[in-house]
Amino acid sequence: MAEKRDYYEVLGVQKGASDDEIKKAFRKQSKKYHPDLNPGNKEAEEKFKEVNEAYQVLSDSDKRAKYDQFGHAGVDPNFGAGGGGYGGAGFDFGDIFGDIFGGGFGGFGGGGNRRNGPRRGNDIRQVIDITFEEAAFGCSKKLNIQAQEKCESCGGSGAKKGTTVTTCSHCHGTGRIQTQQRTIIGYMTTETTCPQCHGEGKIIKEPCRDCRGTGTVRKNKTVEVQIPAGIDNGQTIQLSGKGEAGSKGGPNGDLLLTVRVRPHEIFRREGNDVFIDMPITFVQAALGATVQVPTLDGPVELNIPEGTQTASRFRMKGKGIQYLRSKSRGDQYVTVNVEVPRNLTQKQKEILRDFDEDKNYRQKKSFAEKMKDFLK
C-alpha cells in the first residue's frame, strides 16, 4: 500500500491554517475531483476520497490535535488510535457540498444531484463586432452559430426510433451503487458511479443513428440579436435559452455575446460622453466664428468666441451616447486646436509682424512681468 500523503499537503494549506482556510481549500479540491464532474476517472475518484479523508480529520479539532501530535497513527483505526477514515459514521458533508453543488451531494450519503437527472445545456460564448454608430444607436444583427440541438430523430432520448430507454437493473436507475465494508469502528458505506450505466441510470440498447445515443446533434443555426442603444465595448449580451440543448429534460444554455466596438475615425467615447478634437484657423480663433461640428446626429453649428485659445473645450449638451435602458444621453465635448498657418507670402508676414507689436497679448504680458520679477 502506498504511503499516505500529509493531510495538509492534500488540501494545499499550511499546518497552522485556520478553520475557514481549511474549509475553503476543501471546497476547491473536492469540486475539482468530484466523481460527477470526472465520470469514469479513477484517479480523480481516488483523489476525491483522499481530500475527504483529510478534511474529516483537519475539520475536527480533537482529531486534528491527535494528527498534529502523532501523524496518521493518531487518527487511523488500523493503528488503534481512534478517529475514523473516509466515510466514517457521524460526519455530515451536507453543508459543504450544498454550497458547492447547489443543494445535495451526489455521493457519500446519497441525495442530491445525479448524472441521470435533468442537465442544463452549455452556454455558448461568442464575440460580435459592431461600429461606433451601431453601439450608440443600437442595431439588429444576424449571427450564424454552431450549437448542440435536440436530436429530431429520437426526440432527445438517445434511443433508436421505435425503441425505448430502460432503467439500469444494476443501480435501479440511481446511477450510483453503495458498498459496505466492516471496519474496527463499524460499517463504512461508500457510494460510487454505477459501472454498468456509467452513472446515467438508464440503458440504451439500440442508440439513435443520428445522435449516436447522446440525444443531441451539432447544427448550424441563425440567431437574430438586438443590440441595445448605448452598449459599450466589452459588455456582454445574454440571450437566454439560445445556447446548447439540455439533456434529460434540462433547459438550454444561454448565448453570451461580448460586444467589440470598432474605433471611430473622429469620435472617441468615455462613458456616455463623446469627445472630438477639431482644428480651427488662427483667424477664426482671433476674430471668432461659427463652425460646423460633426456629431452622431450630423453636423451642428458651434459658436467660437473671439480670442479663443488653443485646447479650449466646448460642451454640446445631449449630443453624446444614449444610456442603456434610458432615453437620456451624454454630452459631446469639442476641443479646438488653433492651427498656425504655413507658407505665408511676404505681405502676410509683414502684416503679422506689425500685429505682433500690438500689446494685446494678456498671457504674454503677464509672463513678461513675471520674468522681470524673477530676474530681479
mmCIF file of C-alpha atoms in Angstrom:
data_model
loop_
_atom_site.group_PDB
_atom_site.id
_atom_site.type_symbol
_atom_site.label_atom_id
_atom_site.label_comp_id
_atom_site.label_asym_id
_atom_site.label_seq_id
_atom_site.Cartn_x
_atom_site.Cartn_y
_atom_site.Cartn_z
ATOM 1 C CA MET A 1 0.000 0.000 0.000
ATOM 2 C CA ALA A 2 1.310 3.429 -0.925
ATOM 3 C CA GLU A 3 2.270 5.713 1.918
ATOM 4 C CA LYS A 4 -0.400 8.276 2.788
ATOM 5 C CA ARG A 5 0.263 11.903 1.933
ATOM 6 C CA ASP A 6 0.248 14.585 4.594
ATOM 7 C CA TYR A 7 -3.323 15.853 5.072
ATOM 8 C CA TYR A 8 -2.243 19.497 4.950
ATOM 9 C CA GLU A 9 -0.476 18.795 1.664
ATOM 10 C CA VAL A 10 -3.596 17.077 0.300
ATOM 11 C CA LEU A 11 -5.692 20.193 0.909
ATOM 12 C CA GLY A 12 -2.893 22.570 -0.096
ATOM 13 C CA VAL A 13 -2.762 24.539 3.183
ATOM 14 C CA GLN A 14 -0.134 25.282 5.818
ATOM 15 C CA LYS A 15 -0.102 23.395 9.113
ATOM 16 C CA GLY A 16 -1.288 26.439 11.044
ATOM 17 C CA ALA A 17 -4.199 27.143 8.683
ATOM 18 C CA SER A 18 -7.461 28.446 10.177
ATOM 19 C CA ASP A 19 -10.738 26.511 10.064
ATOM 20 C CA ASP A 20 -12.034 28.849 7.325
ATOM 21 C CA GLU A 21 -8.889 28.315 5.227
ATOM 22 C CA ILE A 22 -9.248 24.544 5.571
ATOM 23 C CA LYS A 23 -12.922 24.654 4.645
ATOM 24 C CA LYS A 24 -12.239 26.879 1.628
ATOM 25 C CA ALA A 25 -9.422 24.596 0.429
ATOM 26 C CA PHE A 26 -11.651 21.533 0.859
ATOM 27 C CA ARG A 27 -14.402 23.075 -1.252
ATOM 28 C CA LYS A 28 -11.944 23.853 -4.028
ATOM 29 C CA GLN A 29 -10.285 20.434 -4.078
ATOM 30 C CA SER A 30 -13.499 18.394 -3.692
ATOM 31 C CA LYS A 31 -15.168 20.255 -6.518
ATOM 32 C CA LYS A 32 -12.112 19.677 -8.702
ATOM 33 C CA TYR A 33 -12.109 15.905 -8.163
ATOM 34 C CA HIS A 34 -15.828 15.201 -7.631
ATOM 35 C CA PRO A 35 -16.877 11.976 -9.456
ATOM 36 C CA ASP A 36 -19.891 13.662 -11.036
ATOM 37 C CA LEU A 37 -17.558 16.170 -12.713
ATOM 38 C CA ASN A 38 -14.999 13.481 -13.643
ATOM 39 C CA PRO A 39 -17.069 10.494 -14.798
ATOM 40 C CA GLY A 40 -15.025 7.348 -15.260
ATOM 41 C CA ASN A 41 -11.812 8.960 -13.987
ATOM 42 C CA LYS A 42 -10.417 6.550 -11.404
ATOM 43 C CA GLU A 43 -7.526 8.843 -10.477
ATOM 44 C CA ALA A 44 -9.912 11.733 -9.727
ATOM 45 C CA GLU A 45 -12.109 9.403 -7.661
ATOM 46 C CA GLU A 46 -9.145 8.339 -5.525
ATOM 47 C CA LYS A 47 -8.041 11.942 -5.035
ATOM 48 C CA PHE A 48 -11.590 12.831 -4.070
ATOM 49 C CA LYS A 49 -11.531 10.179 -1.341
ATOM 50 C CA GLU A 50 -8.142 11.438 -0.190
ATOM 51 C CA VAL A 51 -9.433 15.021 0.029
ATOM 52 C CA ASN A 52 -12.478 13.978 2.059
ATOM 53 C CA GLU A 53 -10.369 11.889 4.413
ATOM 54 C CA ALA A 54 -8.043 14.828 5.015
ATOM 55 C CA TYR A 55 -10.932 17.221 5.648
ATOM 56 C CA GLN A 56 -12.685 14.834 8.046
ATOM 57 C CA VAL A 57 -9.597 14.901 10.247
ATOM 58 C CA LEU A 58 -8.499 18.533 9.935
ATOM 59 C CA SER A 59 -12.030 19.946 10.396
ATOM 60 C CA ASP A 60 -12.375 18.140 13.773
ATOM 61 C CA SER A 61 -10.394 19.901 16.488
ATOM 62 C CA ASP A 62 -9.801 16.704 18.518
ATOM 63 C CA LYS A 63 -8.726 14.635 15.509
ATOM 64 C CA ARG A 64 -6.582 17.464 14.215
ATOM 65 C CA ALA A 65 -4.775 17.702 17.579
ATOM 66 C CA LYS A 66 -4.095 13.958 17.519
ATOM 67 C CA TYR A 67 -2.925 14.146 13.917
ATOM 68 C CA ASP A 68 -0.611 17.082 14.637
ATOM 69 C CA GLN A 69 0.926 15.124 17.523
ATOM 70 C CA PHE A 70 1.043 11.563 16.202
ATOM 71 C CA GLY A 71 0.520 11.888 12.433
ATOM 72 C CA HIS A 72 -1.616 9.281 10.644
ATOM 73 C CA ALA A 73 -1.177 6.879 13.550
ATOM 74 C CA GLY A 74 -3.170 9.227 15.740
ATOM 75 C CA VAL A 75 -6.338 9.043 13.625
ATOM 76 C CA ASP A 76 -6.076 5.787 11.650
ATOM 77 C CA PRO A 77 -8.071 2.924 13.297
ATOM 78 C CA ASN A 78 -5.583 0.450 11.887
ATOM 79 C CA PHE A 79 -3.119 1.868 14.412
ATOM 80 C CA GLY A 80 -5.675 1.557 17.261
ATOM 81 C CA ALA A 81 -5.738 5.269 17.972
ATOM 82 C CA GLY A 82 -9.374 6.142 17.404
ATOM 83 C CA GLY A 83 -10.600 8.622 14.824
ATOM 84 C CA GLY A 84 -12.160 7.417 11.629
ATOM 85 C CA GLY A 85 -11.335 7.091 7.958
ATOM 86 C CA TYR A 86 -13.078 8.498 4.991
ATOM 87 C CA GLY A 87 -16.799 7.795 5.040
ATOM 88 C CA GLY A 88 -16.911 7.065 8.795
ATOM 89 C CA ALA A 89 -20.092 7.397 10.839
ATOM 90 C CA GLY A 90 -21.235 10.715 12.237
ATOM 91 C CA PHE A 91 -19.644 13.009 9.630
ATOM 92 C CA ASP A 92 -22.018 15.246 7.651
ATOM 93 C CA PHE A 93 -20.831 16.599 4.303
ATOM 94 C CA GLY A 94 -24.190 18.209 3.561
ATOM 95 C CA ASP A 95 -23.342 21.792 4.410
ATOM 96 C CA ILE A 96 -20.110 21.737 2.412
ATOM 97 C CA PHE A 97 -21.444 20.133 -0.753
ATOM 98 C CA GLY A 98 -24.677 22.076 -0.640
ATOM 99 C CA ASP A 99 -22.558 25.194 -1.167
ATOM 100 C CA ILE A 100 -20.555 23.612 -3.978
ATOM 101 C CA PHE A 101 -23.231 21.797 -5.963
ATOM 102 C CA GLY A 102 -26.319 23.852 -5.247
ATOM 103 C CA GLY A 103 -28.039 21.586 -2.718
ATOM 104 C CA GLY A 104 -27.480 17.935 -2.038
ATOM 105 C CA PHE A 105 -24.457 15.793 -2.668
ATOM 106 C CA GLY A 106 -24.177 13.031 -5.226
ATOM 107 C CA GLY A 107 -22.136 10.625 -3.097
ATOM 108 C CA PHE A 108 -21.274 9.660 0.457
ATOM 109 C CA GLY A 109 -24.703 9.548 1.994
ATOM 110 C CA GLY A 110 -26.952 9.839 -1.034
ATOM 111 C CA GLY A 111 -29.413 12.501 -2.133
ATOM 112 C CA GLY A 112 -28.787 15.473 -4.369
ATOM 113 C CA ASN A 113 -27.700 15.840 -7.954
ATOM 114 C CA ARG A 114 -27.305 12.741 -10.121
ATOM 115 C CA ARG A 115 -25.913 12.264 -13.575
ATOM 116 C CA ASN A 116 -29.214 10.731 -14.624
ATOM 117 C CA GLY A 117 -31.177 13.875 -13.698
ATOM 118 C CA PRO A 118 -32.009 16.798 -15.986
ATOM 119 C CA ARG A 119 -28.936 18.687 -17.151
ATOM 120 C CA ARG A 120 -28.756 22.263 -18.333
ATOM 121 C CA GLY A 121 -27.108 22.787 -21.714
ATOM 122 C CA ASN A 122 -23.755 24.530 -22.020
ATOM 123 C CA ASP A 123 -23.541 28.251 -22.653
ATOM 124 C CA ILE A 124 -22.149 29.465 -25.970
ATOM 125 C CA ARG A 125 -19.764 32.415 -25.850
ATOM 126 C CA GLN A 126 -19.057 34.489 -28.937
ATOM 127 C CA VAL A 127 -17.673 37.919 -29.869
ATOM 128 C CA ILE A 128 -19.665 40.251 -32.112
ATOM 129 C CA ASP A 129 -18.101 43.242 -33.907
ATOM 130 C CA ILE A 130 -20.146 46.424 -34.388
ATOM 131 C CA THR A 131 -19.449 50.005 -35.480
ATOM 132 C CA PHE A 132 -19.286 53.054 -33.217
ATOM 133 C CA GLU A 133 -22.642 54.274 -34.536
ATOM 134 C CA GLU A 134 -24.288 50.855 -34.079
ATOM 135 C CA ALA A 135 -23.199 50.879 -30.444
ATOM 136 C CA ALA A 136 -24.553 54.406 -29.995
ATOM 137 C CA PHE A 137 -27.969 53.891 -31.587
ATOM 138 C CA GLY A 138 -28.461 50.108 -31.387
ATOM 139 C CA CYS A 139 -29.000 47.716 -34.262
ATOM 140 C CA SER A 140 -30.169 44.248 -35.262
ATOM 141 C CA LYS A 141 -27.633 41.573 -36.202
ATOM 142 C CA LYS A 142 -27.937 38.052 -37.544
ATOM 143 C CA LEU A 143 -25.359 35.530 -36.379
ATOM 144 C CA ASN A 144 -24.567 32.063 -37.637
ATOM 145 C CA ILE A 145 -23.530 29.800 -34.770
ATOM 146 C CA GLN A 146 -22.931 26.109 -34.212
ATOM 147 C CA ALA A 147 -24.749 24.505 -31.305
ATOM 148 C CA GLN A 148 -25.799 21.135 -29.939
ATOM 149 C CA GLU A 149 -29.516 20.858 -30.707
ATOM 150 C CA LYS A 150 -32.013 18.244 -29.581
ATOM 151 C CA CYS A 151 -31.967 15.310 -31.987
ATOM 152 C CA GLU A 152 -35.185 15.315 -34.011
ATOM 153 C CA SER A 153 -34.951 11.613 -34.845
ATOM 154 C CA CYS A 154 -35.128 10.382 -31.252
ATOM 155 C CA GLY A 155 -36.634 13.452 -29.567
ATOM 156 C CA GLY A 156 -33.561 13.751 -27.367
ATOM 157 C CA SER A 157 -33.890 10.301 -25.761
ATOM 158 C CA GLY A 158 -30.794 8.890 -27.488
ATOM 159 C CA ALA A 159 -32.621 5.677 -28.360
ATOM 160 C CA LYS A 160 -33.361 4.497 -31.888
ATOM 161 C CA LYS A 161 -36.829 5.458 -33.104
ATOM 162 C CA GLY A 162 -39.291 2.733 -32.118
ATOM 163 C CA THR A 163 -37.190 1.561 -29.147
ATOM 164 C CA THR A 164 -37.206 2.642 -25.517
ATOM 165 C CA VAL A 165 -34.671 3.509 -22.863
ATOM 166 C CA THR A 166 -34.643 1.027 -19.980
ATOM 167 C CA THR A 167 -33.809 1.565 -16.335
ATOM 168 C CA CYS A 168 -30.445 0.155 -15.272
ATOM 169 C CA SER A 169 -31.051 -3.039 -13.281
ATOM 170 C CA HIS A 170 -27.708 -2.786 -11.512
ATOM 171 C CA CYS A 171 -28.328 0.554 -9.773
ATOM 172 C CA HIS A 172 -32.137 0.651 -10.234
ATOM 173 C CA GLY A 173 -31.938 3.962 -12.019
ATOM 174 C CA THR A 174 -29.974 5.876 -9.385
ATOM 175 C CA GLY A 175 -26.686 5.897 -11.304
ATOM 176 C CA ARG A 176 -24.841 5.043 -8.071
ATOM 177 C CA ILE A 177 -24.086 1.855 -6.178
ATOM 178 C CA GLN A 178 -23.297 1.502 -2.484
ATOM 179 C CA THR A 179 -20.877 -0.908 -0.913
ATOM 180 C CA GLN A 180 -20.344 -1.638 2.785
ATOM 181 C CA GLN A 181 -17.131 -2.603 4.482
ATOM 182 C CA ARG A 182 -16.747 -3.622 8.069
ATOM 183 C CA THR A 183 -14.031 -1.762 9.967
ATOM 184 C CA ILE A 184 -12.853 -1.575 13.544
ATOM 185 C CA ILE A 185 -15.277 1.294 14.192
ATOM 186 C CA GLY A 186 -18.247 -0.315 12.454
ATOM 187 C CA TYR A 187 -19.595 -0.472 8.925
ATOM 188 C CA MET A 188 -18.360 2.069 6.406
ATOM 189 C CA THR A 189 -20.586 2.801 3.408
ATOM 190 C CA THR A 190 -19.157 4.205 0.209
ATOM 191 C CA GLU A 191 -21.007 5.224 -2.939
ATOM 192 C CA THR A 192 -19.547 5.084 -6.444
ATOM 193 C CA THR A 193 -20.668 5.540 -10.045
ATOM 194 C CA CYS A 194 -22.531 2.558 -11.438
ATOM 195 C CA PRO A 195 -20.145 0.733 -13.814
ATOM 196 C CA GLN A 196 -22.976 -0.675 -15.935
ATOM 197 C CA CYS A 197 -24.708 2.565 -16.900
ATOM 198 C CA HIS A 198 -21.777 4.874 -16.103
ATOM 199 C CA GLY A 199 -23.916 6.938 -13.747
ATOM 200 C CA GLU A 200 -26.722 7.584 -16.238
ATOM 201 C CA GLY A 201 -29.296 5.344 -14.536
ATOM 202 C CA LYS A 202 -30.570 4.318 -17.968
ATOM 203 C CA ILE A 203 -29.514 1.783 -20.568
ATOM 204 C CA ILE A 204 -29.832 2.444 -24.302
ATOM 205 C CA LYS A 205 -29.763 -0.911 -26.070
ATOM 206 C CA GLU A 206 -30.204 0.499 -29.576
ATOM 207 C CA PRO A 207 -28.695 4.007 -29.872
ATOM 208 C CA CYS A 208 -30.110 6.513 -32.353
ATOM 209 C CA ARG A 209 -28.039 6.540 -35.538
ATOM 210 C CA ASP A 210 -28.197 10.306 -35.952
ATOM 211 C CA CYS A 211 -27.010 11.315 -32.477
ATOM 212 C CA ARG A 212 -25.295 8.017 -31.529
ATOM 213 C CA GLY A 213 -27.166 7.853 -28.259
ATOM 214 C CA THR A 214 -26.308 11.337 -26.991
ATOM 215 C CA GLY A 215 -29.724 12.870 -27.672
ATOM 216 C CA THR A 216 -28.203 15.925 -29.366
ATOM 217 C CA VAL A 217 -26.682 16.737 -32.762
ATOM 218 C CA ARG A 218 -24.482 19.625 -33.821
ATOM 219 C CA LYS A 219 -26.193 22.063 -36.161
ATOM 220 C CA ASN A 220 -25.698 25.477 -37.710
ATOM 221 C CA LYS A 221 -28.399 27.964 -36.813
ATOM 222 C CA THR A 222 -29.084 31.655 -37.362
ATOM 223 C CA VAL A 223 -29.842 33.846 -34.368
ATOM 224 C CA GLU A 224 -31.119 37.419 -34.617
ATOM 225 C CA VAL A 225 -29.700 39.700 -31.939
ATOM 226 C CA GLN A 226 -30.989 43.110 -30.897
ATOM 227 C CA ILE A 227 -28.037 45.305 -29.868
ATOM 228 C CA PRO A 228 -29.342 47.896 -27.392
ATOM 229 C CA ALA A 229 -28.520 51.574 -27.889
ATOM 230 C CA GLY A 230 -25.673 52.732 -25.649
ATOM 231 C CA ILE A 231 -23.870 49.413 -25.272
ATOM 232 C CA ASP A 232 -20.137 49.796 -24.719
ATOM 233 C CA ASN A 233 -17.061 47.897 -25.808
ATOM 234 C CA GLY A 234 -16.531 44.705 -23.773
ATOM 235 C CA GLN A 235 -20.088 44.432 -22.454
ATOM 236 C CA THR A 236 -21.947 41.127 -22.815
ATOM 237 C CA ILE A 237 -25.468 40.449 -24.068
ATOM 238 C CA GLN A 238 -27.192 37.358 -22.645
ATOM 239 C CA LEU A 239 -29.753 35.526 -24.780
ATOM 240 C CA SER A 240 -31.477 33.030 -22.504
ATOM 241 C CA GLY A 241 -32.111 29.585 -23.950
ATOM 242 C CA LYS A 242 -30.129 30.212 -27.149
ATOM 243 C CA GLY A 243 -27.149 28.064 -26.126
ATOM 244 C CA GLU A 244 -26.563 24.315 -26.237
ATOM 245 C CA ALA A 245 -29.536 21.980 -25.794
ATOM 246 C CA GLY A 246 -30.116 20.496 -22.344
ATOM 247 C CA SER A 247 -30.385 16.769 -21.799
ATOM 248 C CA LYS A 248 -32.882 14.569 -19.974
ATOM 249 C CA GLY A 249 -35.410 17.371 -19.886
ATOM 250 C CA GLY A 250 -32.935 20.019 -18.750
ATOM 251 C CA PRO A 251 -33.148 23.608 -20.050
ATOM 252 C CA ASN A 252 -30.999 25.007 -22.824
ATOM 253 C CA GLY A 253 -27.922 27.031 -22.009
ATOM 254 C CA ASP A 254 -27.558 30.718 -22.894
ATOM 255 C CA LEU A 255 -25.861 32.557 -25.736
ATOM 256 C CA LEU A 256 -23.403 35.117 -24.329
ATOM 257 C CA LEU A 257 -22.276 37.730 -26.853
ATOM 258 C CA THR A 258 -19.391 40.015 -25.946
ATOM 259 C CA VAL A 259 -19.533 43.268 -27.923
ATOM 260 C CA ARG A 260 -16.412 44.608 -29.603
ATOM 261 C CA VAL A 261 -16.834 48.185 -30.873
ATOM 262 C CA ARG A 262 -14.595 49.255 -33.732
ATOM 263 C CA PRO A 263 -12.762 52.588 -33.162
ATOM 264 C CA HIS A 264 -14.112 55.684 -34.937
ATOM 265 C CA GLU A 265 -12.013 57.995 -37.113
ATOM 266 C CA ILE A 266 -13.305 61.148 -35.416
ATOM 267 C CA PHE A 267 -15.131 60.338 -32.194
ATOM 268 C CA ARG A 268 -13.880 58.703 -29.027
ATOM 269 C CA ARG A 269 -16.003 57.604 -26.105
ATOM 270 C CA GLU A 270 -15.662 57.940 -22.341
ATOM 271 C CA GLY A 271 -18.684 56.524 -20.571
ATOM 272 C CA ASN A 272 -21.637 58.062 -22.388
ATOM 273 C CA ASP A 273 -19.810 61.233 -23.402
ATOM 274 C CA VAL A 274 -18.271 61.731 -26.848
ATOM 275 C CA PHE A 275 -15.044 63.661 -27.416
ATOM 276 C CA ILE A 276 -13.695 65.214 -30.590
ATOM 277 C CA ASP A 277 -10.576 67.247 -31.440
ATOM 278 C CA MET A 278 -11.253 69.915 -34.057
ATOM 279 C CA PRO A 279 -8.763 72.247 -35.785
ATOM 280 C CA ILE A 280 -9.664 75.903 -36.352
ATOM 281 C CA THR A 281 -7.722 78.644 -38.127
ATOM 282 C CA PHE A 282 -5.771 81.430 -36.483
ATOM 283 C CA VAL A 283 -8.268 83.948 -37.853
ATOM 284 C CA GLN A 284 -11.283 82.011 -36.539
ATOM 285 C CA ALA A 285 -9.694 81.859 -33.084
ATOM 286 C CA ALA A 286 -8.791 85.554 -33.093
ATOM 287 C CA LEU A 287 -11.939 87.034 -34.598
ATOM 288 C CA GLY A 288 -14.485 84.380 -33.617
ATOM 289 C CA ALA A 289 -16.569 82.283 -35.993
ATOM 290 C CA THR A 290 -19.432 79.851 -36.400
ATOM 291 C CA VAL A 291 -18.159 76.415 -37.406
ATOM 292 C CA GLN A 292 -19.775 73.131 -38.414
ATOM 293 C CA VAL A 293 -19.035 70.394 -35.853
ATOM 294 C CA PRO A 294 -19.648 66.701 -36.677
ATOM 295 C CA THR A 295 -21.867 64.876 -34.167
ATOM 296 C CA LEU A 296 -23.543 61.477 -34.113
ATOM 297 C CA ASP A 297 -26.719 63.229 -35.277
ATOM 298 C CA GLY A 298 -24.995 65.067 -38.132
ATOM 299 C CA PRO A 299 -23.259 68.469 -38.442
ATOM 300 C CA VAL A 300 -24.205 71.047 -35.799
ATOM 301 C CA GLU A 301 -23.178 74.733 -35.653
ATOM 302 C CA LEU A 302 -20.906 75.785 -32.810
ATOM 303 C CA ASN A 303 -20.072 79.404 -31.937
ATOM 304 C CA ILE A 304 -16.351 80.060 -31.447
ATOM 305 C CA PRO A 305 -15.985 83.265 -29.429
ATOM 306 C CA GLU A 306 -13.417 85.934 -30.267
ATOM 307 C CA GLY A 307 -9.991 85.311 -28.741
ATOM 308 C CA THR A 308 -10.427 81.541 -28.302
ATOM 309 C CA GLN A 309 -7.198 79.890 -27.212
ATOM 310 C CA THR A 310 -5.927 76.523 -28.437
ATOM 311 C CA ALA A 311 -7.061 73.498 -26.355
ATOM 312 C CA SER A 312 -10.263 75.308 -25.335
ATOM 313 C CA ARG A 313 -13.106 72.849 -24.754
ATOM 314 C CA PHE A 314 -16.787 73.387 -25.586
ATOM 315 C CA ARG A 315 -19.712 71.306 -24.321
ATOM 316 C CA MET A 316 -22.591 70.288 -26.568
ATOM 317 C CA LYS A 317 -25.273 69.062 -24.201
ATOM 318 C CA GLY A 318 -27.195 65.908 -25.107
ATOM 319 C CA LYS A 319 -25.075 65.124 -28.159
ATOM 320 C CA GLY A 320 -23.371 62.099 -26.604
ATOM 321 C CA ILE A 321 -24.432 58.450 -26.398
ATOM 322 C CA GLN A 322 -27.716 57.170 -25.011
ATOM 323 C CA TYR A 323 -27.679 55.499 -21.603
ATOM 324 C CA LEU A 324 -28.709 51.832 -21.532
ATOM 325 C CA ARG A 325 -32.410 51.402 -20.769
ATOM 326 C CA SER A 326 -32.889 55.185 -20.819
ATOM 327 C CA LYS A 327 -33.713 57.912 -23.332
ATOM 328 C CA SER A 328 -31.274 60.416 -21.850
ATOM 329 C CA ARG A 329 -27.888 60.944 -23.470
ATOM 330 C CA GLY A 330 -24.422 62.040 -22.525
ATOM 331 C CA ASP A 331 -22.718 65.157 -23.894
ATOM 332 C CA GLN A 332 -20.228 65.876 -26.656
ATOM 333 C CA TYR A 333 -17.060 67.810 -25.868
ATOM 334 C CA VAL A 334 -15.210 69.668 -28.618
ATOM 335 C CA THR A 335 -11.556 70.566 -28.045
ATOM 336 C CA VAL A 336 -10.360 73.179 -30.548
ATOM 337 C CA ASN A 337 -6.754 73.363 -31.673
ATOM 338 C CA VAL A 338 -5.576 76.585 -33.327
ATOM 339 C CA GLU A 339 -3.586 75.723 -36.444
ATOM 340 C CA VAL A 340 -0.663 78.042 -37.198
ATOM 341 C CA PRO A 341 -0.536 78.900 -40.946
ATOM 342 C CA ARG A 342 2.430 77.880 -43.095
ATOM 343 C CA ASN A 343 3.908 79.047 -46.438
ATOM 344 C CA LEU A 344 2.928 82.689 -45.898
ATOM 345 C CA THR A 345 3.537 85.350 -48.552
ATOM 346 C CA GLN A 346 5.872 88.252 -47.849
ATOM 347 C CA LYS A 347 2.910 90.596 -47.454
ATOM 348 C CA GLN A 348 1.232 88.282 -44.970
ATOM 349 C CA LYS A 349 4.417 88.041 -42.949
ATOM 350 C CA GLU A 350 4.702 91.850 -42.816
ATOM 351 C CA ILE A 351 1.117 92.149 -41.598
ATOM 352 C CA LEU A 352 1.781 89.603 -38.862
ATOM 353 C CA ARG A 353 4.964 91.362 -37.785
ATOM 354 C CA ASP A 354 3.018 94.631 -37.466
ATOM 355 C CA PHE A 355 0.362 92.791 -35.488
ATOM 356 C CA ASP A 356 2.981 91.198 -33.253
ATOM 357 C CA GLU A 357 3.958 94.660 -31.992
ATOM 358 C CA ASP A 358 0.488 95.059 -30.575
ATOM 359 C CA LYS A 359 0.334 94.890 -26.801
ATOM 360 C CA ASN A 360 -2.946 92.975 -26.709
ATOM 361 C CA TYR A 361 -1.425 89.690 -25.546
ATOM 362 C CA ARG A 362 -2.614 89.057 -21.997
ATOM 363 C CA GLN A 363 -0.672 85.874 -21.275
ATOM 364 C CA LYS A 364 2.485 87.205 -22.908
ATOM 365 C CA LYS A 365 2.274 90.456 -20.938
ATOM 366 C CA SER A 366 1.662 88.613 -17.682
ATOM 367 C CA PHE A 367 4.563 86.238 -18.341
ATOM 368 C CA ALA A 368 6.887 89.143 -19.150
ATOM 369 C CA GLU A 369 6.045 90.785 -15.844
ATOM 370 C CA LYS A 370 6.741 87.526 -14.011
ATOM 371 C CA MET A 371 10.080 87.235 -15.792
ATOM 372 C CA LYS A 372 11.072 90.718 -14.638
ATOM 373 C CA ASP A 373 10.250 89.803 -11.054
ATOM 374 C CA PHE A 374 12.151 86.544 -11.425
ATOM 375 C CA LEU A 375 15.272 88.197 -12.825
ATOM 376 C CA LYS A 376 15.297 90.767 -10.010
#
